[in-house]
mmCIF file of C-alpha atoms in Angstrom:
data_model
loop_
_atom_site.group_PDB
_atom_site.id
_atom_site.type_symbol
_atom_site.label_atom_id
_atom_site.label_comp_id
_atom_site.label_asym_id
_atom_site.label_seq_id
_atom_site.Cartn_x
_atom_site.Cartn_y
_atom_site.Cartn_z
ATOM 1 C CA UNK A 1 0.076 0.246 -0.121
ATOM 2 C CA UNK A 2 1.699 3.188 -1.034
ATOM 3 C CA UNK A 3 -0.873 5.527 -1.874
ATOM 4 C CA UNK A 4 -1.101 7.495 1.535
ATOM 5 C CA UNK A 5 -0.119 11.018 0.364
ATOM 6 C CA UNK A 6 -1.742 13.530 -0.857
ATOM 7 C CA UNK A 7 -0.497 17.041 -2.143
ATOM 8 C CA UNK A 8 2.758 18.168 -3.852
ATOM 9 C CA UNK A 9 4.012 20.951 -2.294
ATOM 10 C CA UNK A 10 1.829 21.158 0.883
ATOM 11 C CA UNK A 11 1.914 17.294 1.513
ATOM 12 C CA UNK A 12 -0.070 15.289 3.800
ATOM 13 C CA UNK A 13 0.619 11.685 4.613
ATOM 14 C CA UNK A 14 -2.083 9.529 6.568
ATOM 15 C CA UNK A 15 -1.860 6.429 8.840
ATOM 16 C CA UNK A 16 -3.911 4.277 11.041
ATOM 17 C CA UNK A 17 -7.259 2.295 11.215
ATOM 18 C CA UNK A 18 -10.494 2.511 12.609
ATOM 19 C CA UNK A 19 -9.842 0.200 15.230
ATOM 20 C CA UNK A 20 -6.159 0.481 15.831
ATOM 21 C CA UNK A 21 -4.438 2.710 18.597
ATOM 22 C CA UNK A 22 -4.583 6.157 16.342
ATOM 23 C CA UNK A 23 -4.767 7.979 13.387
ATOM 24 C CA UNK A 24 -2.535 10.215 12.360
ATOM 25 C CA UNK A 25 -0.318 12.091 9.746
ATOM 26 C CA UNK A 26 2.480 13.786 8.494
ATOM 27 C CA UNK A 27 2.253 17.688 7.184
ATOM 28 C CA UNK A 28 5.504 18.285 5.021
ATOM 29 C CA UNK A 29 6.146 21.378 3.170
ATOM 30 C CA UNK A 30 4.252 24.009 5.738
ATOM 31 C CA UNK A 31 6.145 27.334 5.488
ATOM 32 C CA UNK A 32 7.712 28.239 8.677
ATOM 33 C CA UNK A 33 6.383 31.010 11.271
ATOM 34 C CA UNK A 34 2.640 30.257 10.869
ATOM 35 C CA UNK A 35 1.294 30.659 14.002
ATOM 36 C CA UNK A 36 -1.153 27.593 14.489
ATOM 37 C CA UNK A 37 -4.248 28.085 16.420
ATOM 38 C CA UNK A 38 -4.908 24.632 17.884
ATOM 39 C CA UNK A 39 -8.312 25.721 19.065
ATOM 40 C CA UNK A 40 -9.544 26.474 15.432
ATOM 41 C CA UNK A 41 -8.331 22.873 14.932
ATOM 42 C CA UNK A 42 -9.851 21.243 17.334
ATOM 43 C CA UNK A 43 -13.431 22.676 16.395
ATOM 44 C CA UNK A 44 -13.078 21.625 12.984
ATOM 45 C CA UNK A 45 -12.363 18.256 14.390
ATOM 46 C CA UNK A 46 -15.656 18.598 16.597
ATOM 47 C CA UNK A 47 -17.686 19.115 13.532
ATOM 48 C CA UNK A 48 -16.517 15.561 11.949
ATOM 49 C CA UNK A 49 -16.321 13.399 15.028
ATOM 50 C CA UNK A 50 -18.900 11.014 15.961
ATOM 51 C CA UNK A 51 -21.602 11.180 19.121
ATOM 52 C CA UNK A 52 -22.946 14.582 18.138
ATOM 53 C CA UNK A 53 -26.610 13.502 17.771
ATOM 54 C CA UNK A 54 -28.788 10.570 17.665
ATOM 55 C CA UNK A 55 -28.530 10.589 14.043
ATOM 56 C CA UNK A 56 -24.722 9.711 13.995
ATOM 57 C CA UNK A 57 -22.347 7.215 15.403
ATOM 58 C CA UNK A 58 -22.534 6.885 19.341
ATOM 59 C CA UNK A 59 -18.674 6.024 19.121
ATOM 60 C CA UNK A 60 -17.378 8.566 21.691
ATOM 61 C CA UNK A 61 -14.012 10.098 20.566
ATOM 62 C CA UNK A 62 -12.350 12.936 21.823
ATOM 63 C CA UNK A 63 -10.418 13.449 18.940
ATOM 64 C CA UNK A 64 -7.679 15.767 20.860
ATOM 65 C CA UNK A 65 -4.830 16.098 18.359
ATOM 66 C CA UNK A 66 -1.288 15.572 19.731
ATOM 67 C CA UNK A 67 1.431 16.983 17.755
ATOM 68 C CA UNK A 68 4.727 15.258 18.020
ATOM 69 C CA UNK A 69 6.929 17.515 16.045
ATOM 70 C CA UNK A 70 6.944 20.616 13.493
ATOM 71 C CA UNK A 71 5.697 23.153 16.236
ATOM 72 C CA UNK A 72 7.401 25.276 18.521
ATOM 73 C CA UNK A 73 5.827 27.642 21.041
ATOM 74 C CA UNK A 74 2.816 27.625 18.811
ATOM 75 C CA UNK A 75 4.741 28.400 15.675
ATOM 76 C CA UNK A 76 5.387 25.921 12.516
ATOM 77 C CA UNK A 77 9.505 25.366 12.267
ATOM 78 C CA UNK A 78 9.237 24.395 8.708
ATOM 79 C CA UNK A 79 9.981 20.758 9.912
ATOM 80 C CA UNK A 80 7.647 17.928 9.387
ATOM 81 C CA UNK A 81 4.564 18.217 11.319
ATOM 82 C CA UNK A 82 3.713 14.809 12.891
ATOM 83 C CA UNK A 83 0.443 14.500 15.072
ATOM 84 C CA UNK A 84 -1.906 11.496 15.930
ATOM 85 C CA UNK A 85 -5.298 11.205 17.255
ATOM 86 C CA UNK A 86 -5.755 8.346 19.305
ATOM 87 C CA UNK A 87 -8.781 6.189 19.252
ATOM 88 C CA UNK A 88 -10.452 5.594 22.793
ATOM 89 C CA UNK A 89 -14.029 4.344 22.311
ATOM 90 C CA UNK A 90 -13.429 1.623 19.629
ATOM 91 C CA UNK A 91 -15.864 -1.435 20.325
ATOM 92 C CA UNK A 92 -13.952 -4.006 18.202
ATOM 93 C CA UNK A 93 -16.544 -6.557 19.367
ATOM 94 C CA UNK A 94 -19.352 -5.062 17.405
ATOM 95 C CA UNK A 95 -17.670 -6.530 14.210
ATOM 96 C CA UNK A 96 -17.126 -10.046 15.256
ATOM 97 C CA UNK A 97 -20.356 -11.404 13.228
ATOM 98 C CA UNK A 98 -18.926 -9.726 10.012
ATOM 99 C CA UNK A 99 -15.383 -11.070 10.318
ATOM 100 C CA UNK A 100 -16.146 -13.779 7.809
ATOM 101 C CA UNK A 101 -18.431 -11.847 5.474
ATOM 102 C CA UNK A 102 -18.523 -9.684 2.894
ATOM 103 C CA UNK A 103 -20.597 -6.651 3.690
ATOM 104 C CA UNK A 104 -22.572 -5.165 0.663
ATOM 105 C CA UNK A 105 -20.825 -1.930 -0.885
ATOM 106 C CA UNK A 106 -18.180 -1.962 1.595
ATOM 107 C CA UNK A 107 -14.414 -2.364 0.897
ATOM 108 C CA UNK A 108 -14.571 -5.853 2.493
ATOM 109 C CA UNK A 109 -14.419 -8.098 -0.656
ATOM 110 C CA UNK A 110 -12.093 -5.799 -2.783
ATOM 111 C CA UNK A 111 -9.402 -5.507 0.093
ATOM 112 C CA UNK A 112 -9.414 -8.917 0.602
ATOM 113 C CA UNK A 113 -8.871 -9.710 -2.976
ATOM 114 C CA UNK A 114 -6.201 -7.399 -3.120
ATOM 115 C CA UNK A 115 -3.848 -7.707 -0.092
ATOM 116 C CA UNK A 116 -5.136 -11.379 0.966
ATOM 117 C CA UNK A 117 -5.781 -9.853 4.549
ATOM 118 C CA UNK A 118 -8.165 -7.177 5.986
ATOM 119 C CA UNK A 119 -8.717 -5.672 9.367
ATOM 120 C CA UNK A 120 -12.654 -6.247 9.309
ATOM 121 C CA UNK A 121 -12.730 -3.870 12.554
ATOM 122 C CA UNK A 122 -15.024 -0.897 11.546
ATOM 123 C CA UNK A 123 -13.256 -1.429 8.038
ATOM 124 C CA UNK A 124 -9.789 -0.969 9.220
ATOM 125 C CA UNK A 125 -7.799 1.689 6.952
ATOM 126 C CA UNK A 126 -11.012 1.926 4.476
ATOM 127 C CA UNK A 127 -12.940 3.519 7.367
ATOM 128 C CA UNK A 128 -13.721 7.022 7.148
ATOM 129 C CA UNK A 129 -12.170 7.662 10.317
ATOM 130 C CA UNK A 130 -9.044 7.793 8.474
ATOM 131 C CA UNK A 131 -9.938 11.115 7.229
ATOM 132 C CA UNK A 132 -9.643 12.959 10.613
ATOM 133 C CA UNK A 133 -6.167 13.625 9.680
ATOM 134 C CA UNK A 134 -7.167 15.273 6.750
ATOM 135 C CA UNK A 135 -9.127 17.841 8.978
ATOM 136 C CA UNK A 136 -6.156 18.532 10.756
ATOM 137 C CA UNK A 137 -3.827 19.194 7.743
ATOM 138 C CA UNK A 138 -7.063 21.066 6.119
ATOM 139 C CA UNK A 139 -7.306 23.220 9.324
ATOM 140 C CA UNK A 140 -3.861 24.313 9.148
ATOM 141 C CA UNK A 141 -4.320 25.048 5.370
ATOM 142 C CA UNK A 142 -7.251 27.287 6.067
ATOM 143 C CA UNK A 143 -5.297 29.373 8.591
ATOM 144 C CA UNK A 144 -2.849 29.957 5.870
ATOM 145 C CA UNK A 145 -5.627 30.778 3.323
ATOM 146 C CA UNK A 146 -7.410 33.151 5.918
ATOM 147 C CA UNK A 147 -4.472 35.323 5.686
ATOM 148 C CA UNK A 148 -5.162 35.771 2.001
ATOM 149 C CA UNK A 149 -8.872 36.079 2.763
ATOM 150 C CA UNK A 150 -9.466 33.024 1.008
ATOM 151 C CA UNK A 151 -12.677 31.210 2.715
ATOM 152 C CA UNK A 152 -14.527 28.070 1.677
ATOM 153 C CA UNK A 153 -17.918 27.498 3.043
ATOM 154 C CA UNK A 154 -20.159 24.415 2.331
ATOM 155 C CA UNK A 155 -23.935 23.311 2.862
ATOM 156 C CA UNK A 156 -26.076 20.260 2.002
ATOM 157 C CA UNK A 157 -28.280 20.728 -0.792
ATOM 158 C CA UNK A 158 -29.676 17.487 -1.557
ATOM 159 C CA UNK A 159 -30.729 14.523 0.681
ATOM 160 C CA UNK A 160 -32.213 11.907 -0.961
ATOM 161 C CA UNK A 161 -35.284 13.277 -3.161
ATOM 162 C CA UNK A 162 -35.080 16.356 -1.003
ATOM 163 C CA UNK A 163 -33.690 19.374 -2.721
ATOM 164 C CA UNK A 164 -32.773 22.906 -1.231
ATOM 165 C CA UNK A 165 -30.781 25.293 -3.473
ATOM 166 C CA UNK A 166 -29.525 27.741 -0.695
ATOM 167 C CA UNK A 167 -28.654 24.592 1.755
ATOM 168 C CA UNK A 168 -30.773 23.025 4.557
ATOM 169 C CA UNK A 169 -30.198 24.233 8.000
ATOM 170 C CA UNK A 170 -29.082 22.136 10.832
ATOM 171 C CA UNK A 171 -32.858 21.581 12.177
ATOM 172 C CA UNK A 172 -34.019 20.576 8.704
ATOM 173 C CA UNK A 173 -31.071 17.999 8.217
ATOM 174 C CA UNK A 174 -32.000 16.250 11.359
ATOM 175 C CA UNK A 175 -35.545 16.301 10.591
ATOM 176 C CA UNK A 176 -35.225 14.624 7.092
ATOM 177 C CA UNK A 177 -32.523 11.931 8.331
ATOM 178 C CA UNK A 178 -34.662 11.017 11.323
ATOM 179 C CA UNK A 179 -37.171 9.953 8.602
ATOM 180 C CA UNK A 180 -34.629 7.604 7.560
ATOM 181 C CA UNK A 181 -33.530 6.352 11.251
ATOM 182 C CA UNK A 182 -37.082 5.166 11.899
ATOM 183 C CA UNK A 183 -37.189 2.599 8.909
ATOM 184 C CA UNK A 184 -33.534 1.497 9.955
ATOM 185 C CA UNK A 185 -32.012 3.031 6.447
ATOM 186 C CA UNK A 186 -29.814 5.457 5.417
ATOM 187 C CA UNK A 187 -29.580 8.171 2.460
ATOM 188 C CA UNK A 188 -27.366 9.776 0.019
ATOM 189 C CA UNK A 189 -26.414 13.740 0.054
ATOM 190 C CA UNK A 190 -25.254 16.555 -2.110
ATOM 191 C CA UNK A 191 -22.807 18.754 -0.583
ATOM 192 C CA UNK A 192 -22.133 22.249 -2.322
ATOM 193 C CA UNK A 193 -19.171 23.953 -1.684
ATOM 194 C CA UNK A 194 -17.817 27.550 -2.281
ATOM 195 C CA UNK A 195 -14.036 29.084 -2.364
ATOM 196 C CA UNK A 196 -14.404 32.543 -1.858
ATOM 197 C CA UNK A 197 -11.612 35.289 -3.281
ATOM 198 C CA UNK A 198 -9.420 32.654 -4.792
ATOM 199 C CA UNK A 199 -6.783 34.160 -6.859
ATOM 200 C CA UNK A 200 -6.654 33.808 -10.650
ATOM 201 C CA UNK A 201 -4.171 31.948 -12.152
ATOM 202 C CA UNK A 202 -4.343 28.470 -10.042
ATOM 203 C CA UNK A 203 -3.975 25.660 -12.429
ATOM 204 C CA UNK A 204 -2.337 23.967 -15.260
ATOM 205 C CA UNK A 205 -4.010 24.168 -18.592
ATOM 206 C CA UNK A 206 -3.336 20.220 -19.386
ATOM 207 C CA UNK A 207 -2.922 17.529 -17.008
ATOM 208 C CA UNK A 208 -2.957 19.560 -13.557
ATOM 209 C CA UNK A 209 -6.049 21.278 -14.045
ATOM 210 C CA UNK A 210 -7.354 23.068 -10.962
ATOM 211 C CA UNK A 211 -10.953 21.285 -11.089
ATOM 212 C CA UNK A 212 -9.281 18.133 -11.990
ATOM 213 C CA UNK A 213 -7.137 18.130 -8.808
ATOM 214 C CA UNK A 214 -10.427 19.085 -6.577
ATOM 215 C CA UNK A 215 -12.252 16.507 -8.231
ATOM 216 C CA UNK A 216 -9.264 14.075 -7.539
ATOM 217 C CA UNK A 217 -9.362 15.214 -3.819
ATOM 218 C CA UNK A 218 -13.199 15.141 -3.265
ATOM 219 C CA UNK A 219 -13.271 11.415 -4.896
ATOM 220 C CA UNK A 220 -10.971 10.338 -2.260
ATOM 221 C CA UNK A 221 -13.393 10.810 0.172
ATOM 222 C CA UNK A 222 -15.147 7.886 1.572
ATOM 223 C CA UNK A 223 -18.823 7.715 -0.260
ATOM 224 C CA UNK A 224 -18.061 9.871 -2.566
ATOM 225 C CA UNK A 225 -19.631 9.365 -5.791
ATOM 226 C CA UNK A 226 -19.822 12.576 -8.142
ATOM 227 C CA UNK A 227 -18.178 15.476 -8.644
ATOM 228 C CA UNK A 228 -19.329 18.458 -10.647
ATOM 229 C CA UNK A 229 -18.045 21.970 -10.864
ATOM 230 C CA UNK A 230 -20.096 25.016 -11.713
ATOM 231 C CA UNK A 231 -23.046 24.184 -13.787
ATOM 232 C CA UNK A 232 -21.811 20.597 -13.973
ATOM 233 C CA UNK A 233 -23.904 18.243 -15.301
ATOM 234 C CA UNK A 234 -26.395 20.854 -16.067
ATOM 235 C CA UNK A 235 -24.222 22.107 -18.315
ATOM 236 C CA UNK A 236 -25.122 19.678 -20.988
ATOM 237 C CA UNK A 237 -28.602 20.744 -21.404
ATOM 238 C CA UNK A 238 -27.599 24.326 -22.103
ATOM 239 C CA UNK A 239 -26.756 26.106 -25.288
ATOM 240 C CA UNK A 240 -23.372 27.782 -25.503
ATOM 241 C CA UNK A 241 -25.141 31.277 -25.428
ATOM 242 C CA UNK A 242 -26.780 30.466 -21.876
ATOM 243 C CA UNK A 243 -23.611 28.825 -20.539
ATOM 244 C CA UNK A 244 -20.921 31.126 -21.930
ATOM 245 C CA UNK A 245 -19.748 33.506 -18.872
ATOM 246 C CA UNK A 246 -19.277 36.934 -20.567
ATOM 247 C CA UNK A 247 -16.481 39.577 -19.176
ATOM 248 C CA UNK A 248 -16.899 43.018 -18.329
ATOM 249 C CA UNK A 249 -14.663 45.306 -16.482
ATOM 250 C CA UNK A 250 -16.124 46.350 -13.088
ATOM 251 C CA UNK A 251 -14.226 48.997 -10.939
ATOM 252 C CA UNK A 252 -11.145 48.386 -12.892
ATOM 253 C CA UNK A 253 -11.364 44.690 -12.446
ATOM 254 C CA UNK A 254 -12.114 42.131 -15.277
ATOM 255 C CA UNK A 255 -14.598 39.552 -14.470
ATOM 256 C CA UNK A 256 -17.434 37.859 -15.255
ATOM 257 C CA UNK A 257 -21.046 38.463 -15.353
ATOM 258 C CA UNK A 258 -22.197 34.829 -14.407
ATOM 259 C CA UNK A 259 -20.383 31.997 -13.030
ATOM 260 C CA UNK A 260 -21.536 28.887 -14.766
ATOM 261 C CA UNK A 261 -17.599 27.891 -15.266
ATOM 262 C CA UNK A 262 -17.560 27.626 -11.404
ATOM 263 C CA UNK A 263 -14.515 29.991 -11.432
ATOM 264 C CA UNK A 264 -12.307 27.694 -13.549
ATOM 265 C CA UNK A 265 -11.937 28.156 -17.407
ATOM 266 C CA UNK A 266 -9.115 26.310 -19.102
ATOM 267 C CA UNK A 267 -8.206 24.533 -16.163
ATOM 268 C CA UNK A 268 -6.929 27.589 -14.494
ATOM 269 C CA UNK A 269 -8.973 29.864 -12.076
ATOM 270 C CA UNK A 270 -10.475 32.823 -13.090
ATOM 271 C CA UNK A 271 -10.846 35.197 -10.094
ATOM 272 C CA UNK A 272 -14.458 34.295 -9.535
ATOM 273 C CA UNK A 273 -15.817 32.010 -6.566
ATOM 274 C CA UNK A 274 -14.786 28.529 -7.093
ATOM 275 C CA UNK A 275 -18.117 26.332 -6.596
ATOM 276 C CA UNK A 276 -18.285 22.738 -6.811
ATOM 277 C CA UNK A 277 -20.920 19.663 -5.828
ATOM 278 C CA UNK A 278 -19.834 16.432 -4.223
ATOM 279 C CA UNK A 279 -22.727 13.376 -4.449
ATOM 280 C CA UNK A 280 -22.181 10.947 -1.896
ATOM 281 C CA UNK A 281 -23.885 7.450 -1.657
ATOM 282 C CA UNK A 282 -26.018 6.288 1.115
ATOM 283 C CA UNK A 283 -23.971 4.694 4.076
ATOM 284 C CA UNK A 284 -24.142 0.807 2.900
ATOM 285 C CA UNK A 285 -24.524 -0.346 6.809
ATOM 286 C CA UNK A 286 -28.162 -0.657 7.274
ATOM 287 C CA UNK A 287 -29.872 -1.651 10.388
ATOM 288 C CA UNK A 288 -31.698 -4.357 8.512
ATOM 289 C CA UNK A 289 -31.111 -8.002 7.138
ATOM 290 C CA UNK A 290 -29.058 -8.517 4.217
ATOM 291 C CA UNK A 291 -28.278 -11.146 1.725
ATOM 292 C CA UNK A 292 -24.516 -11.505 1.337
ATOM 293 C CA UNK A 293 -21.743 -14.372 0.860
ATOM 294 C CA UNK A 294 -19.088 -15.400 3.408
ATOM 295 C CA UNK A 295 -15.329 -15.855 2.799
ATOM 296 C CA UNK A 296 -15.996 -19.357 1.452
ATOM 297 C CA UNK A 297 -18.574 -18.024 -0.925
ATOM 298 C CA UNK A 298 -21.943 -19.347 0.837
ATOM 299 C CA UNK A 299 -24.704 -17.338 0.553
ATOM 300 C CA UNK A 300 -25.857 -16.042 3.922
ATOM 301 C CA UNK A 301 -28.313 -13.395 5.814
ATOM 302 C CA UNK A 302 -26.773 -11.207 8.138
ATOM 303 C CA UNK A 303 -27.792 -8.483 10.562
ATOM 304 C CA UNK A 304 -25.107 -5.813 11.405
ATOM 305 C CA UNK A 305 -24.582 -4.562 14.976
ATOM 306 C CA UNK A 306 -22.798 -1.495 16.566
ATOM 307 C CA UNK A 307 -22.948 2.245 16.255
ATOM 308 C CA UNK A 308 -23.512 4.138 12.445
ATOM 309 C CA UNK A 309 -24.620 6.997 11.006
ATOM 310 C CA UNK A 310 -27.829 7.429 8.834
ATOM 311 C CA UNK A 311 -25.863 9.628 6.505
ATOM 312 C CA UNK A 312 -22.684 11.338 5.765
ATOM 313 C CA UNK A 313 -23.820 14.618 6.391
ATOM 314 C CA UNK A 314 -23.331 16.747 8.316
ATOM 315 C CA UNK A 315 -19.947 15.070 9.499
ATOM 316 C CA UNK A 316 -18.473 15.289 5.659
ATOM 317 C CA UNK A 317 -18.783 18.522 5.532
ATOM 318 C CA UNK A 318 -15.260 19.372 7.416
ATOM 319 C CA UNK A 319 -13.822 17.322 5.295
ATOM 320 C CA UNK A 320 -14.935 18.169 2.018
ATOM 321 C CA UNK A 321 -13.668 22.016 3.046
ATOM 322 C CA UNK A 322 -10.412 20.310 4.202
ATOM 323 C CA UNK A 323 -9.665 18.744 1.076
ATOM 324 C CA UNK A 324 -10.214 21.940 -0.907
ATOM 325 C CA UNK A 325 -7.962 23.651 1.272
ATOM 326 C CA UNK A 326 -5.345 21.696 0.830
ATOM 327 C CA UNK A 327 -5.602 21.795 -3.172
ATOM 328 C CA UNK A 328 -5.947 25.454 -3.043
ATOM 329 C CA UNK A 329 -2.510 25.808 -0.661
ATOM 330 C CA UNK A 330 -0.816 23.503 -2.786
ATOM 331 C CA UNK A 331 -1.474 25.377 -6.083
ATOM 332 C CA UNK A 332 -0.627 28.627 -4.662
ATOM 333 C CA UNK A 333 2.580 27.059 -2.950
ATOM 334 C CA UNK A 334 3.230 25.641 -6.453
ATOM 335 C CA UNK A 335 2.890 28.878 -8.223
ATOM 336 C CA UNK A 336 5.147 30.798 -6.020
ATOM 337 C CA UNK A 337 7.877 28.053 -6.950
ATOM 338 C CA UNK A 338 7.091 28.207 -10.716
ATOM 339 C CA UNK A 339 7.746 32.078 -10.397
ATOM 340 C CA UNK A 340 11.473 31.766 -8.721
#
């Protein structure tokens, strides 16, 4: 397994499993002298951690990040930033009844076929818990971007068949998810993300397009099944006249009247807000009997046990923002390097 590093200039290498001693990461390339606000990092982790409501897993993790290197007196030193988040409430016995089964739409079968061995406890390395280190690295990236007034915000715009263009409120999300919880089922979602004040000129015109790297980042999030930037798939229904973003000069600055392109043209950011959507499938762990096969190929029925979410939202929102922040910071750092 050699694909555990994300980024080129601002790099994160992660490690750990859902029910191991800890998950963690090493950030390389972070500039020296950055004052790191640990309370902000903890607030971002709090948005992602389980046990926040009756609609999320009741796993009770403090998600306290421990920095092992790269920080001195609250500032980055330029050295690799190593950190861990200990797993303190793993209940591995909840997975004893599936250790010899392949759960539908999980990574059990493919992982076993690829490596010949798997950690069945909570999905092991394939668990969404391994994304917690991304939130830490993303929170640090956000602090760097904040100094350039770049902000990243996300919202839930679709839950199952219900959609809300401006994004559902927290109460609305909980109300909809409660309906699925009562039927022992789960539901998919669409997350909308907007990146404000992104500078012109990030990305390359051929193989390292800004939106291509964004798509790569988002599709590495567990349960992600679709990505679109700007009008996305809706652009296929539009005419060129409808879809083109016309240029104007406004207050001495060239900009576009509309933003169907989602802030990226020719693979390069154009100075408008970068907007994109990510579609997430329903969580495959449902509290209903399901048919599957065991490791011997025998057809069996199983009932899942343990603590599970009804939907990836709202916990996935800080992950989406973190990955977007890392992509953006990476491009900014590469742009500066290329200009030396």
